[in-house]
Amino acid sequence: MQSEILKAQKRDHKSKAPLSEMRKSGWIPGTVYGKDFSPVNFKVNSQKLSKFLAHSGKVFEIEIEGIGKHLVSLEEVQKNHLRDKIMHISFHKIEAKQKLVIKLPVQLSGIAKGTKEGGIVHQVLKEVEVKGFPKDFPEFIDVDVTELSLDNHFNLADIKLPNNLEWAQDENVNLVSCHRPKVKEEATTESVAVTAPVEEIAASESSSDDNQAA
């Protein structure tokens, strides 16, 4: 779990000030909500938020001025895709002593054996679902592909999770594989498809010339 705390300020949900003005001033609006918990609106400095999210995990603490600290999980980040800017962020309040299911990013490490034989590593899953207590969640799931051979793959069941965590999805799902590229085969197929009409045209022109000569 991320040890650094995200600092934020309380946002009055009754305020009539447009959220666009808040964003122009360098603040991002957000909300903390949860079971049996009244939602709390807050605002956080946009630059600090971006830096925090760049190296934080999915579970951490947020401290809202005048309210206190809350253990939360990252629920949703709304973005303006044209400008790639965060427009709103949502956190889900969780309990430290209660197990929960969250999605964690997957990072590959090592050099697969299969690459020495011309194989290319293909990461099938970018995120995986795991279950455990908040304190046990890492920032990401590390998958060592060193022993991954050519024309082989790793399922979730092949990956050892950190202590006290368990898979919360089908363990037989393909996580990462290693195969030779199929570029040459596709290129040959395209070549045949392109040359076939040319041969037909040539045959047609030859037949036309013969008729004219006759």
PDB file of C-alpha atoms in Angstrom, residues 12-164:
ATOM      1  CA  ASP A  12     -18.601  22.879  -0.736  1.00  0.00           C
ATOM      2  CA  HIS A  13     -21.065  20.940  -2.888  1.00  0.00           C
ATOM      3  CA  LYS A  14     -23.552  23.829  -2.537  1.00  0.00           C
ATOM      4  CA  SER A  15     -21.159  26.302  -4.143  1.00  0.00           C
ATOM      5  CA  LYS A  16     -22.455  27.848  -7.348  1.00  0.00           C
ATOM      6  CA  ALA A  17     -18.970  28.453  -8.721  1.00  0.00           C
ATOM      7  CA  PRO A  18     -18.540  26.526 -12.001  1.00  0.00           C
ATOM      8  CA  LEU A  19     -16.157  23.579 -11.898  1.00  0.00           C
ATOM      9  CA  SER A  20     -14.512  24.987 -15.030  1.00  0.00           C
ATOM     10  CA  GLU A  21     -13.300  27.995 -13.026  1.00  0.00           C
ATOM     11  CA  MET A  22     -11.873  25.644 -10.392  1.00  0.00           C
ATOM     12  CA  ARG A  23      -9.951  23.724 -13.045  1.00  0.00           C
ATOM     13  CA  LYS A  24      -8.614  26.928 -14.593  1.00  0.00           C
ATOM     14  CA  SER A  25      -7.277  27.851 -11.158  1.00  0.00           C
ATOM     15  CA  GLY A  26      -5.288  24.609 -11.026  1.00  0.00           C
ATOM     16  CA  TRP A  27      -7.664  22.452  -8.960  1.00  0.00           C
ATOM     17  CA  ILE A  28      -9.292  19.117  -9.744  1.00  0.00           C
ATOM     18  CA  PRO A  29     -12.694  18.308  -8.185  1.00  0.00           C
ATOM     19  CA  GLY A  30     -13.194  14.916  -6.611  1.00  0.00           C
ATOM     20  CA  THR A  31     -15.444  12.814  -4.389  1.00  0.00           C
ATOM     21  CA  VAL A  32     -14.924  10.201  -1.687  1.00  0.00           C
ATOM     22  CA  TYR A  33     -17.837   7.816  -1.201  1.00  0.00           C
ATOM     23  CA  GLY A  34     -18.469   4.415   0.363  1.00  0.00           C
ATOM     24  CA  LYS A  35     -20.888   2.097   2.113  1.00  0.00           C
ATOM     25  CA  ASP A  36     -22.674   3.756   5.076  1.00  0.00           C
ATOM     26  CA  PHE A  37     -20.622   6.874   4.399  1.00  0.00           C
ATOM     27  CA  SER A  38     -21.867  10.304   3.318  1.00  0.00           C
ATOM     28  CA  PRO A  39     -19.987  11.400   0.167  1.00  0.00           C
ATOM     29  CA  VAL A  40     -17.367  14.082   0.685  1.00  0.00           C
ATOM     30  CA  ASN A  41     -16.498  16.510  -2.110  1.00  0.00           C
ATOM     31  CA  PHE A  42     -12.956  17.806  -2.268  1.00  0.00           C
ATOM     32  CA  LYS A  43     -10.501  19.560  -4.540  1.00  0.00           C
ATOM     33  CA  VAL A  44      -6.839  18.766  -5.039  1.00  0.00           C
ATOM     34  CA  ASN A  45      -3.987  20.599  -6.753  1.00  0.00           C
ATOM     35  CA  SER A  46      -3.788  19.286 -10.330  1.00  0.00           C
ATOM     36  CA  GLN A  47       0.022  19.083 -10.493  1.00  0.00           C
ATOM     37  CA  LYS A  48       0.311  17.336  -7.119  1.00  0.00           C
ATOM     38  CA  LEU A  49      -2.437  14.911  -8.094  1.00  0.00           C
ATOM     39  CA  SER A  50      -0.739  13.975 -11.371  1.00  0.00           C
ATOM     40  CA  LYS A  51       2.590  13.372  -9.620  1.00  0.00           C
ATOM     41  CA  PHE A  52       0.902  11.349  -6.889  1.00  0.00           C
ATOM     42  CA  LEU A  53      -0.990   9.095  -9.292  1.00  0.00           C
ATOM     43  CA  ALA A  54       2.133   8.540 -11.392  1.00  0.00           C
ATOM     44  CA  HIS A  55       3.809   6.544  -8.615  1.00  0.00           C
ATOM     45  CA  SER A  56       1.018   5.554  -6.242  1.00  0.00           C
ATOM     46  CA  GLY A  57      -0.766   2.247  -5.970  1.00  0.00           C
ATOM     47  CA  LYS A  58      -4.507   1.693  -6.081  1.00  0.00           C
ATOM     48  CA  VAL A  59      -4.864   1.935  -2.274  1.00  0.00           C
ATOM     49  CA  PHE A  60      -3.679   4.898  -0.190  1.00  0.00           C
ATOM     50  CA  GLU A  61      -4.765   7.570   2.286  1.00  0.00           C
ATOM     51  CA  ILE A  62      -6.277  10.941   1.455  1.00  0.00           C
ATOM     52  CA  GLU A  63      -6.272  13.741   4.034  1.00  0.00           C
ATOM     53  CA  ILE A  64      -9.004  16.317   3.498  1.00  0.00           C
ATOM     54  CA  GLU A  65      -8.452  19.571   5.347  1.00  0.00           C
ATOM     55  CA  GLY A  66     -10.958  20.023   8.153  1.00  0.00           C
ATOM     56  CA  ILE A  67     -12.246  16.449   7.877  1.00  0.00           C
ATOM     57  CA  GLY A  68      -9.350  14.074   8.394  1.00  0.00           C
ATOM     58  CA  LYS A  69      -7.798  10.995   6.802  1.00  0.00           C
ATOM     59  CA  HIS A  70      -9.559   8.279   4.880  1.00  0.00           C
ATOM     60  CA  LEU A  71      -8.211   5.009   3.533  1.00  0.00           C
ATOM     61  CA  VAL A  72      -9.382   4.836  -0.085  1.00  0.00           C
ATOM     62  CA  SER A  73      -9.032   2.966  -3.332  1.00  0.00           C
ATOM     63  CA  LEU A  74      -8.872   4.654  -6.719  1.00  0.00           C
ATOM     64  CA  GLU A  75     -12.288   4.255  -8.321  1.00  0.00           C
ATOM     65  CA  GLU A  76     -12.416   6.444 -11.435  1.00  0.00           C
ATOM     66  CA  VAL A  77     -10.411   9.110 -13.240  1.00  0.00           C
ATOM     67  CA  GLN A  78     -12.384  11.174 -15.746  1.00  0.00           C
ATOM     68  CA  LYS A  79     -10.274  12.802 -18.438  1.00  0.00           C
ATOM     69  CA  ASN A  80     -10.580  15.226 -21.299  1.00  0.00           C
ATOM     70  CA  HIS A  81      -9.137  12.893 -23.929  1.00  0.00           C
ATOM     71  CA  LEU A  82      -8.394  15.696 -26.374  1.00  0.00           C
ATOM     72  CA  ARG A  83      -6.123  17.443 -23.887  1.00  0.00           C
ATOM     73  CA  ASP A  84      -5.318  14.389 -21.740  1.00  0.00           C
ATOM     74  CA  LYS A  85      -6.211  16.349 -18.610  1.00  0.00           C
ATOM     75  CA  ILE A  86      -7.951  15.049 -15.486  1.00  0.00           C
ATOM     76  CA  MET A  87     -11.445  16.533 -15.103  1.00  0.00           C
ATOM     77  CA  HIS A  88     -12.689  14.670 -12.007  1.00  0.00           C
ATOM     78  CA  ILE A  89     -11.516  11.904  -9.710  1.00  0.00           C
ATOM     79  CA  SER A  90     -13.417   9.481  -7.474  1.00  0.00           C
ATOM     80  CA  PHE A  91     -12.198   7.470  -4.485  1.00  0.00           C
ATOM     81  CA  HIS A  92     -13.942   4.645  -2.642  1.00  0.00           C
ATOM     82  CA  LYS A  93     -13.619   4.628   1.149  1.00  0.00           C
ATOM     83  CA  ILE A  94     -12.504   1.236   2.450  1.00  0.00           C
ATOM     84  CA  GLU A  95     -11.854  -0.426   5.797  1.00  0.00           C
ATOM     85  CA  ALA A  96      -8.330  -1.523   6.739  1.00  0.00           C
ATOM     86  CA  LYS A  97      -9.548  -4.791   8.295  1.00  0.00           C
ATOM     87  CA  GLN A  98     -11.842  -5.782   5.467  1.00  0.00           C
ATOM     88  CA  LYS A  99     -10.748  -7.752   2.407  1.00  0.00           C
ATOM     89  CA  LEU A 100     -11.587  -6.268  -0.950  1.00  0.00           C
ATOM     90  CA  VAL A 101     -11.078  -6.926  -4.643  1.00  0.00           C
ATOM     91  CA  ILE A 102      -9.186  -4.405  -6.754  1.00  0.00           C
ATOM     92  CA  LYS A 103      -7.486  -4.287 -10.132  1.00  0.00           C
ATOM     93  CA  LEU A 104      -3.705  -3.943 -10.156  1.00  0.00           C
ATOM     94  CA  PRO A 105      -1.492  -3.190 -13.160  1.00  0.00           C
ATOM     95  CA  VAL A 106       0.854  -5.912 -14.453  1.00  0.00           C
ATOM     96  CA  GLN A 107       4.531  -5.202 -15.133  1.00  0.00           C
ATOM     97  CA  LEU A 108       6.791  -7.686 -16.905  1.00  0.00           C
ATOM     98  CA  SER A 109      10.414  -8.170 -15.878  1.00  0.00           C
ATOM     99  CA  GLY A 110      13.299 -10.243 -17.229  1.00  0.00           C
ATOM    100  CA  ILE A 111      14.095 -11.424 -20.760  1.00  0.00           C
ATOM    101  CA  ALA A 112      12.073 -14.400 -21.981  1.00  0.00           C
ATOM    102  CA  LYS A 113      13.982 -17.475 -23.210  1.00  0.00           C
ATOM    103  CA  GLY A 114      11.810 -17.544 -26.291  1.00  0.00           C
ATOM    104  CA  THR A 115      13.113 -14.201 -27.543  1.00  0.00           C
ATOM    105  CA  LYS A 116      16.520 -15.807 -28.152  1.00  0.00           C
ATOM    106  CA  GLU A 117      14.796 -18.076 -30.679  1.00  0.00           C
ATOM    107  CA  GLY A 118      13.083 -15.248 -32.511  1.00  0.00           C
ATOM    108  CA  GLY A 119       9.970 -15.040 -30.376  1.00  0.00           C
ATOM    109  CA  ILE A 120       8.129 -11.894 -29.341  1.00  0.00           C
ATOM    110  CA  VAL A 121       6.564 -11.480 -25.904  1.00  0.00           C
ATOM    111  CA  HIS A 122       2.903 -10.490 -25.976  1.00  0.00           C
ATOM    112  CA  GLN A 123       1.282  -9.227 -22.770  1.00  0.00           C
ATOM    113  CA  VAL A 124      -2.368 -10.285 -22.901  1.00  0.00           C
ATOM    114  CA  LEU A 125      -3.531  -8.722 -19.612  1.00  0.00           C
ATOM    115  CA  LYS A 126      -2.576  -5.209 -18.551  1.00  0.00           C
ATOM    116  CA  GLU A 127      -4.496  -5.439 -15.269  1.00  0.00           C
ATOM    117  CA  VAL A 128      -5.535  -8.308 -12.991  1.00  0.00           C
ATOM    118  CA  GLU A 129      -8.039  -8.674 -10.157  1.00  0.00           C
ATOM    119  CA  VAL A 130      -6.700  -9.669  -6.747  1.00  0.00           C
ATOM    120  CA  LYS A 131      -8.246 -10.021  -3.297  1.00  0.00           C
ATOM    121  CA  GLY A 132      -6.714  -9.155   0.056  1.00  0.00           C
ATOM    122  CA  PHE A 133      -6.384  -6.631   2.855  1.00  0.00           C
ATOM    123  CA  PRO A 134      -5.527  -3.026   1.879  1.00  0.00           C
ATOM    124  CA  LYS A 135      -2.153  -3.093   3.638  1.00  0.00           C
ATOM    125  CA  ASP A 136      -0.999  -6.032   1.497  1.00  0.00           C
ATOM    126  CA  PHE A 137      -1.660  -4.549  -1.949  1.00  0.00           C
ATOM    127  CA  PRO A 138       1.502  -3.683  -3.916  1.00  0.00           C
ATOM    128  CA  GLU A 139       1.612  -0.897  -6.494  1.00  0.00           C
ATOM    129  CA  PHE A 140       1.667  -3.526  -9.267  1.00  0.00           C
ATOM    130  CA  ILE A 141       1.991  -7.256  -9.898  1.00  0.00           C
ATOM    131  CA  ASP A 142       5.483  -8.164 -11.100  1.00  0.00           C
ATOM    132  CA  VAL A 143       5.660 -11.040 -13.579  1.00  0.00           C
ATOM    133  CA  ASP A 144       9.111 -12.513 -14.296  1.00  0.00           C
ATOM    134  CA  VAL A 145       9.103 -13.862 -17.873  1.00  0.00           C
ATOM    135  CA  THR A 146      12.679 -15.192 -17.821  1.00  0.00           C
ATOM    136  CA  GLU A 147      11.527 -18.836 -18.072  1.00  0.00           C
ATOM    137  CA  LEU A 148       8.949 -18.157 -20.783  1.00  0.00           C
ATOM    138  CA  SER A 149       9.958 -20.296 -23.769  1.00  0.00           C
ATOM    139  CA  LEU A 150       8.995 -20.065 -27.435  1.00  0.00           C
ATOM    140  CA  ASP A 151       5.396 -21.034 -28.285  1.00  0.00           C
ATOM    141  CA  ASN A 152       4.485 -21.071 -24.617  1.00  0.00           C
ATOM    142  CA  HIS A 153       2.472 -18.915 -22.234  1.00  0.00           C
ATOM    143  CA  PHE A 154       1.863 -18.181 -18.560  1.00  0.00           C
ATOM    144  CA  ASN A 155      -1.602 -18.338 -17.021  1.00  0.00           C
ATOM    145  CA  LEU A 156      -2.469 -16.541 -13.795  1.00  0.00           C
ATOM    146  CA  ALA A 157      -2.107 -19.894 -12.026  1.00  0.00           C
ATOM    147  CA  ASP A 158       1.583 -19.923 -13.026  1.00  0.00           C
ATOM    148  CA  ILE A 159       2.262 -16.654 -11.214  1.00  0.00           C
ATOM    149  CA  LYS A 160       3.008 -16.537  -7.493  1.00  0.00           C
ATOM    150  CA  LEU A 161       1.252 -13.653  -5.782  1.00  0.00           C
ATOM    151  CA  PRO A 162       2.702 -11.684  -2.857  1.00  0.00           C
ATOM    152  CA  ASN A 163       1.839 -13.011   0.598  1.00  0.00           C
ATOM    153  CA  ASN A 164      -1.777 -12.807   1.766  1.00  0.00           C
TER     154      ASN A 164
END
